[in-house]
Short mmCIF file of C-alpha atoms in Angstrom, two decimals:
data_model
loop_
_atom_site.label_atom_id
_atom_site.label_comp_id
_atom_site.label_asym_id
_atom_site.label_seq_id
_atom_site.Cartn_x
_atom_site.Cartn_y
_atom_site.Cartn_z
CA MET L 11 -25.26 4.45 -2.18
CA LYS L 12 -23.53 1.90 0.02
CA HIS L 13 -21.70 -0.70 -1.95
CA ILE L 14 -23.64 -3.61 -0.48
CA VAL L 15 -26.82 -1.96 -1.79
CA LYS L 16 -25.37 -1.89 -5.30
CA ILE L 17 -24.53 -5.57 -5.13
CA MET L 18 -27.95 -6.41 -3.67
CA THR L 19 -29.63 -4.46 -6.47
CA LEU L 20 -27.65 -6.43 -9.01
CA LEU L 21 -28.65 -9.70 -7.33
CA MET L 22 -32.31 -8.62 -7.21
CA ALA L 23 -32.24 -7.79 -10.91
CA ILE L 24 -30.81 -11.21 -11.67
CA SER L 25 -33.44 -12.87 -9.44
CA ALA L 26 -36.21 -10.92 -11.14
CA LEU L 27 -34.96 -12.12 -14.51
CA TRP L 28 -34.90 -15.67 -13.20
CA ILE L 29 -38.45 -15.47 -11.81
CA GLY L 30 -39.52 -14.02 -15.15
CA LEU L 31 -38.04 -17.00 -16.92
CA LEU L 32 -39.80 -19.36 -14.51
CA GLN L 33 -43.16 -17.65 -15.12
CA THR L 34 -43.00 -17.47 -18.90
CA SER L 35 -41.43 -20.91 -19.38
CA ILE L 36 -39.40 -19.92 -22.44
CA LEU L 37 -36.97 -22.56 -21.32
CA PRO L 38 -38.12 -25.88 -19.89
CA ARG L 39 -38.77 -25.50 -16.14
CA SER L 40 -36.27 -28.12 -15.12
CA TYR L 41 -33.51 -26.06 -16.77
CA THR L 42 -34.63 -22.80 -15.26
CA TRP L 43 -34.67 -24.27 -11.76
CA LEU L 44 -31.01 -25.18 -12.08
CA LEU L 45 -29.86 -21.74 -13.34
CA PRO L 46 -29.01 -20.35 -9.85
CA VAL L 47 -26.87 -23.41 -9.21
CA TYR L 48 -25.02 -22.79 -12.47
CA PHE L 49 -24.64 -19.15 -11.50
CA VAL L 50 -23.08 -19.91 -8.14
CA VAL L 51 -20.86 -22.64 -9.59
CA SER L 52 -19.63 -20.40 -12.40
CA LEU L 53 -18.95 -17.57 -9.95
CA GLY L 54 -16.86 -19.99 -7.88
CA CYS L 55 -15.04 -21.20 -10.99
CA TYR L 56 -14.35 -17.61 -12.01
CA GLY L 57 -12.84 -16.92 -8.59
CA LEU L 58 -10.68 -20.03 -8.63
CA LEU L 59 -9.59 -19.32 -12.19
CA MET L 60 -8.61 -15.75 -11.32
CA VAL L 61 -6.62 -16.94 -8.30
CA GLY L 62 -4.97 -19.64 -10.45
CA VAL L 63 -4.08 -17.27 -13.28
CA GLY L 64 -2.87 -14.70 -10.76
CA LEU L 65 -0.67 -17.29 -9.08
CA MET L 66 0.83 -18.45 -12.37
CA GLN L 67 1.53 -14.91 -13.52
CA PHE L 68 2.60 -13.69 -10.09
CA PRO L 69 5.26 -11.08 -10.88
CA THR L 70 8.48 -11.76 -9.02
CA CYS L 71 11.67 -9.76 -8.90
CA PRO L 72 14.64 -11.78 -7.59
CA GLN L 73 17.06 -9.28 -9.15
CA GLU L 74 15.61 -6.56 -6.90
CA ALA L 75 16.80 -8.38 -3.79
CA LEU L 76 20.35 -8.33 -5.15
CA LEU L 77 20.14 -4.65 -6.10
CA LEU L 78 18.87 -3.90 -2.61
CA GLN L 79 21.82 -5.73 -1.06
CA GLN L 80 24.16 -3.53 -3.10
CA ASP L 81 22.29 -0.43 -1.95
CA VAL L 82 22.56 -1.59 1.65
CA VAL L 83 26.34 -2.02 1.38
CA GLU L 84 26.70 1.39 -0.27
CA ALA L 85 24.51 3.09 2.34
CA LYS L 86 26.33 1.47 5.26
CA GLU L 87 29.69 2.61 3.95
CA TYR L 88 28.51 6.19 3.43
CA LEU L 89 26.83 6.42 6.82
CA LYS L 90 29.71 4.83 8.70
CA GLN L 91 32.05 7.51 7.31
CA ARG L 92 29.74 10.17 8.66
CA GLY L 93 29.57 8.75 12.14
CA VAL L 94 26.18 7.07 12.04
CA ASP L 95 26.18 3.83 13.99
CA VAL L 96 25.14 1.20 11.47
CA GLY L 97 27.20 -1.59 12.97
CA SER L 98 24.52 -3.89 14.31
CA SER L 99 21.07 -4.63 13.09
CA MET T 9 18.24 9.41 -18.20
CA GLU T 10 14.70 10.48 -17.60
CA ALA T 11 13.76 14.14 -17.62
CA PRO T 12 14.41 15.98 -14.36
CA LEU T 13 11.46 16.39 -12.05
CA ASN T 14 9.67 19.67 -12.29
CA THR T 15 8.61 20.01 -8.70
CA SER T 16 9.80 23.51 -7.87
CA LYS T 17 6.54 24.56 -6.24
CA ASN T 18 5.85 21.33 -4.38
CA LYS T 19 7.12 20.04 -1.08
CA TYR T 20 6.90 16.39 -0.13
CA SER T 21 6.61 15.17 3.45
CA ILE T 22 7.64 11.54 3.75
CA ILE T 23 6.12 9.90 6.80
CA VAL T 24 7.92 6.77 7.99
CA PRO T 25 6.49 5.02 11.06
CA THR T 26 9.13 2.96 12.86
CA TYR T 27 9.36 0.41 15.61
CA ASN T 28 12.75 -1.23 16.17
CA GLU T 29 14.16 -0.24 12.79
CA ARG T 30 17.51 1.28 13.83
CA LEU T 31 19.44 -0.07 10.86
CA ASN T 32 16.64 0.18 8.30
CA ILE T 33 15.82 3.80 9.10
CA ALA T 34 19.43 4.79 8.43
CA LEU T 35 19.48 2.90 5.14
CA ILE T 36 16.15 4.29 3.99
CA VAL T 37 17.13 7.88 4.82
CA TYR T 38 20.32 7.49 2.80
CA LEU T 39 18.40 6.05 -0.15
CA ILE T 40 15.74 8.77 -0.04
CA PHE T 41 18.40 11.48 -0.18
CA LYS T 42 20.16 9.62 -2.96
CA HIS T 43 17.07 9.31 -5.15
CA LEU T 44 15.38 12.65 -4.46
CA ARG T 45 18.14 15.10 -5.37
CA GLY T 46 16.78 18.51 -6.23
CA VAL T 47 13.38 17.83 -4.70
CA ASP T 48 12.07 19.79 -1.73
CA PHE T 49 11.20 17.19 0.88
CA GLU T 50 11.30 16.34 4.56
CA ILE T 51 11.32 12.96 6.29
CA ILE T 52 9.09 12.61 9.33
CA VAL T 53 10.03 9.63 11.46
CA VAL T 54 7.23 8.62 13.80
CA ASP T 55 8.88 6.28 16.26
CA ASP T 56 6.75 4.41 18.76
CA GLY T 57 9.28 4.28 21.58
CA SER T 58 11.54 1.63 20.06
CA PRO T 59 13.71 0.01 22.74
CA ASP T 60 16.50 -0.70 20.22
CA GLY T 61 17.67 2.91 19.96
CA THR T 62 16.03 3.82 16.66
CA GLN T 63 15.67 7.38 17.94
CA ASP T 64 19.41 7.69 18.66
CA ILE T 65 20.15 6.71 15.07
CA VAL T 66 17.63 9.26 13.81
CA LYS T 67 19.38 11.95 15.88
CA GLN T 68 22.72 10.94 14.34
CA LEU T 69 21.13 11.15 10.90
CA GLN T 70 19.82 14.63 11.73
CA LYS T 71 23.42 15.70 12.32
CA VAL T 72 24.40 14.43 8.87
CA TYR T 73 21.42 15.65 6.86
CA GLY T 74 20.02 18.51 8.95
CA GLU T 75 17.22 18.77 11.48
CA ASP T 76 15.01 20.58 9.01
CA ARG T 77 15.15 17.62 6.60
CA ILE T 78 14.66 14.82 9.11
CA LEU T 79 12.04 15.36 11.77
CA LEU T 80 11.80 13.01 14.71
CA ARG T 81 8.28 12.97 16.06
CA ALA T 82 8.32 10.18 18.59
CA ARG T 83 5.46 8.76 20.60
CA PRO T 84 5.84 7.11 24.00
CA SER T 85 4.58 3.64 23.10
CA LYS T 86 3.28 1.43 20.32
CA LEU T 87 0.03 3.07 19.30
CA GLY T 88 -0.66 1.64 15.86
CA LEU T 89 -0.11 2.54 12.25
CA GLY T 90 -3.20 4.64 11.54
CA THR T 91 -2.57 7.03 14.42
CA ALA T 92 1.13 7.17 13.46
CA TYR T 93 0.12 8.66 10.11
CA ILE T 94 -2.22 11.14 11.77
CA HIS T 95 0.58 12.08 14.18
CA GLY T 96 3.08 12.53 11.35
CA LEU T 97 0.57 14.44 9.28
CA LYS T 98 0.18 17.07 12.02
CA HIS T 99 3.86 17.93 11.62
CA ALA T 100 3.96 17.79 7.82
CA SER T 101 4.72 21.06 6.08
CA GLY T 102 4.60 19.80 2.50
CA ASN T 103 1.60 19.98 0.17
CA PHE T 104 2.11 16.31 -0.66
CA VAL T 105 2.59 13.44 1.75
CA VAL T 106 4.30 10.13 1.04
CA ILE T 107 3.66 7.16 3.28
CA MET T 108 6.10 4.27 3.25
CA ASP T 109 7.27 1.40 5.42
CA ALA T 110 10.64 1.59 7.10
CA ASP T 111 11.59 -2.05 6.60
CA LEU T 112 13.03 -1.52 3.08
CA SER T 113 10.24 -3.49 1.41
CA HIS T 114 9.44 -0.11 -0.16
CA HIS T 115 12.47 1.14 -2.06
CA PRO T 116 12.93 4.93 -2.24
CA LYS T 117 14.10 4.64 -5.86
CA TYR T 118 10.43 4.58 -6.87
CA LEU T 119 9.74 7.99 -5.31
CA PRO T 120 10.67 9.91 -8.50
CA SER T 121 8.14 7.87 -10.50
CA PHE T 122 5.42 8.66 -7.93
CA ILE T 123 6.23 12.37 -8.17
CA ARG T 124 6.44 12.29 -11.96
CA LYS T 125 3.14 10.43 -12.32
CA GLN T 126 1.44 12.92 -10.01
CA SER T 127 2.67 15.94 -11.92
CA GLU T 128 1.73 14.36 -15.25
CA THR T 129 -1.79 13.37 -14.26
CA ASP T 130 -2.54 15.86 -11.48
CA ALA T 131 -3.88 12.93 -9.46
CA ASP T 132 -4.84 13.19 -5.78
CA ILE T 133 -3.33 9.83 -4.88
CA ILE T 134 -0.56 7.79 -6.48
CA THR T 135 -0.46 4.26 -5.19
CA GLY T 136 2.30 1.74 -5.74
CA THR T 137 1.12 -1.54 -7.21
CA ARG T 138 2.94 -4.87 -7.20
CA TYR T 139 0.58 -6.57 -9.62
CA VAL T 140 1.30 -4.92 -12.97
CA THR T 141 4.15 -5.12 -15.49
CA GLY T 142 7.26 -3.65 -13.96
CA GLY T 143 6.10 -4.45 -10.47
CA GLY T 144 6.67 -7.58 -8.46
CA VAL T 145 7.32 -9.29 -5.18
CA HIS T 146 10.35 -11.11 -3.86
CA GLY T 147 10.62 -13.41 -0.90
CA TRP T 148 7.07 -14.76 -0.69
CA ASN T 149 6.38 -18.46 -0.48
CA LEU T 150 3.50 -20.16 -2.28
CA MET T 151 1.13 -19.82 0.70
CA ARG T 152 1.78 -16.09 0.92
CA LYS T 153 1.19 -15.66 -2.81
CA LEU T 154 -1.99 -17.73 -2.66
CA THR T 155 -3.45 -15.69 0.20
CA SER T 156 -2.50 -12.48 -1.52
CA ARG T 157 -4.15 -13.49 -4.82
CA GLY T 158 -7.22 -14.82 -3.03
CA ALA T 159 -7.59 -11.63 -1.02
CA ASN T 160 -7.18 -9.56 -4.16
CA VAL T 161 -9.77 -11.50 -6.19
CA LEU T 162 -12.26 -11.26 -3.30
CA ALA T 163 -11.77 -7.53 -2.99
CA GLN T 164 -11.92 -6.91 -6.75
CA THR T 165 -15.10 -9.00 -7.07
CA PHE T 166 -16.98 -7.44 -4.18
CA LEU T 167 -15.62 -3.90 -3.83
CA TRP T 168 -14.85 -2.81 -7.42
CA PRO T 169 -12.19 -0.46 -6.07
CA GLY T 170 -10.65 0.61 -9.38
CA VAL T 171 -7.08 -0.07 -8.24
CA SER T 172 -5.13 -3.30 -8.64
CA ASP T 173 -3.24 -3.37 -5.33
CA LEU T 174 -5.40 -2.56 -2.33
CA THR T 175 -3.22 -3.56 0.58
CA GLY T 176 0.00 -1.95 -0.55
CA SER T 177 0.98 0.99 1.61
CA PHE T 178 3.53 2.82 -0.53
CA ARG T 179 1.53 5.87 -1.58
CA LEU T 180 1.69 9.57 -2.33
CA TYR T 181 -1.25 11.70 -1.24
CA ARG T 182 -2.21 15.30 -1.75
CA LYS T 183 -2.05 16.49 1.84
CA SER T 184 -5.62 17.81 1.99
CA VAL T 185 -6.90 14.52 0.57
CA LEU T 186 -5.05 12.45 3.14
CA GLU T 187 -6.37 14.67 5.93
CA ASP T 188 -9.87 14.21 4.58
CA ILE T 189 -9.87 10.42 4.30
CA ILE T 190 -7.69 9.49 7.26
CA SER T 191 -10.17 10.91 9.73
CA CYS T 192 -12.89 8.47 8.64
CA CYS T 193 -10.74 5.35 8.56
CA VAL T 194 -10.99 3.15 11.63
CA SER T 195 -9.47 -0.18 10.57
CA LYS T 196 -6.14 -1.54 11.75
CA GLY T 197 -3.20 -3.24 10.08
CA TYR T 198 -3.29 -3.62 6.35
CA VAL T 199 -7.08 -3.47 6.22
CA PHE T 200 -6.42 0.18 7.06
CA GLN T 201 -4.56 0.61 3.75
CA MET T 202 -7.49 -0.97 1.92
CA GLU T 203 -10.00 1.23 3.71
CA MET T 204 -8.05 4.38 2.81
CA ILE T 205 -7.94 3.63 -0.89
CA VAL T 206 -11.56 2.39 -1.10
CA ARG T 207 -12.89 5.46 0.71
CA ALA T 208 -10.79 7.74 -1.47
CA SER T 209 -12.12 6.00 -4.57
CA ARG T 210 -15.76 6.33 -3.36
CA LYS T 211 -15.23 10.01 -2.64
CA GLY T 212 -14.24 10.47 -6.25
CA TYR T 213 -10.60 11.36 -5.75
CA LYS T 214 -8.37 10.78 -8.74
CA ILE T 215 -6.15 7.75 -8.13
CA LYS T 216 -3.31 6.62 -10.39
CA GLU T 217 -0.94 3.69 -10.05
CA VAL T 218 2.79 3.19 -10.56
CA PRO T 219 4.54 -0.20 -10.54
CA ILE T 220 6.73 -0.97 -7.53
CA THR T 221 8.67 -4.01 -6.48
CA PHE T 222 8.34 -5.37 -2.99
CA VAL T 223 11.26 -7.19 -1.39
CA ASP T 224 9.91 -8.76 1.75
CA ARG T 225 11.63 -7.80 5.00
CA VAL T 226 15.33 -8.13 4.49
CA TYR T 227 15.89 -7.87 8.22
CA GLY T 228 13.31 -8.94 10.73
CA SER T 229 10.53 -11.44 10.26
CA SER T 230 7.36 -11.51 8.23
CA LYS T 231 3.97 -12.12 9.74
CA LEU T 232 0.81 -13.57 8.28
CA GLY T 233 -1.40 -16.03 10.07
CA GLY T 234 -4.98 -17.23 10.36
CA SER T 235 -5.95 -14.24 12.47
CA GLU T 236 -4.80 -11.87 9.69
CA ILE T 237 -7.07 -13.66 7.23
CA VAL T 238 -10.05 -13.36 9.62
CA GLU T 239 -9.23 -9.66 10.11
CA TYR T 240 -9.10 -9.21 6.36
CA LEU T 241 -12.50 -10.83 5.81
CA LYS T 242 -14.01 -8.71 8.58
CA GLY T 243 -12.48 -5.64 6.97
CA LEU T 244 -13.94 -6.59 3.61
CA ALA T 245 -17.42 -7.02 5.10
CA TYR T 246 -17.05 -3.72 6.97
CA LEU T 247 -16.16 -1.89 3.77
CA LEU T 248 -19.05 -3.52 1.91
CA VAL T 249 -21.62 -2.10 4.32
CA THR T 250 -20.01 1.26 5.09
CA THR T 251 -18.72 2.54 1.76
#
């Protein structure tokens, strides 16, 4: 099944639930009408939250840049001895 | 020290596409040989007609390390990343294929952990991830981090890919698996990396992750603009309706 179909099915199921709620009026109608708005808003909030959390916890590795510089020096020395032209970048 | 790699029956073909990487290709070859002692491997350099003499350097490296260990499979002009992998793959003699960038953002010191993880789990694909403990990125500004996180949240929300880092391109593939999925991938740029892993995941291949660090282009310049973001969104939509 294509992925978009899966997502559509999920959305349809949610819509069906919503229509069911509208029909049976378990909740007051005015509340039920607003549920899709809440849904969209909370989805947006979830996204923003995930991006925010991801940004705050973004793993960085400044020490790796230093280690790499050491590796570069080591490699250049080795290669130069063996006649590989590593003079210019 | 970690246990030695038990890879006696396996051969690894490391495909490195290059364009104007004369210094970086020399450094990366040295580092691969340094970190993969006792492993049967070959390096396949797919050079797209670099005007800076990348191929001359590769020939010098062949003299140092042997022409059977470093294969130069050049193409006449810049033909794109996806076809570079297909081109390299045709010349690969190993039963596993590693794909990595030549610009040193992918450090060869992680290769043993890819190989170890594969032999432990018998996975079809091992993909390097920057977004778990032990992984990380260096040299990105806030904008770059924001776009990356945003892109990742979008993809995780809509595609449910089952891997944490979709656009990374440091990966180890079982050769037959790579041959299978590469033929149905049509995207370009880093959407191509995402398409490969999503299609592999949908086909039910076993995918495992290892942490890697990513030091952004030590030499040369980085590129990410509005057009990349549009391409990414198009790629996401394309994957939604085709996989």
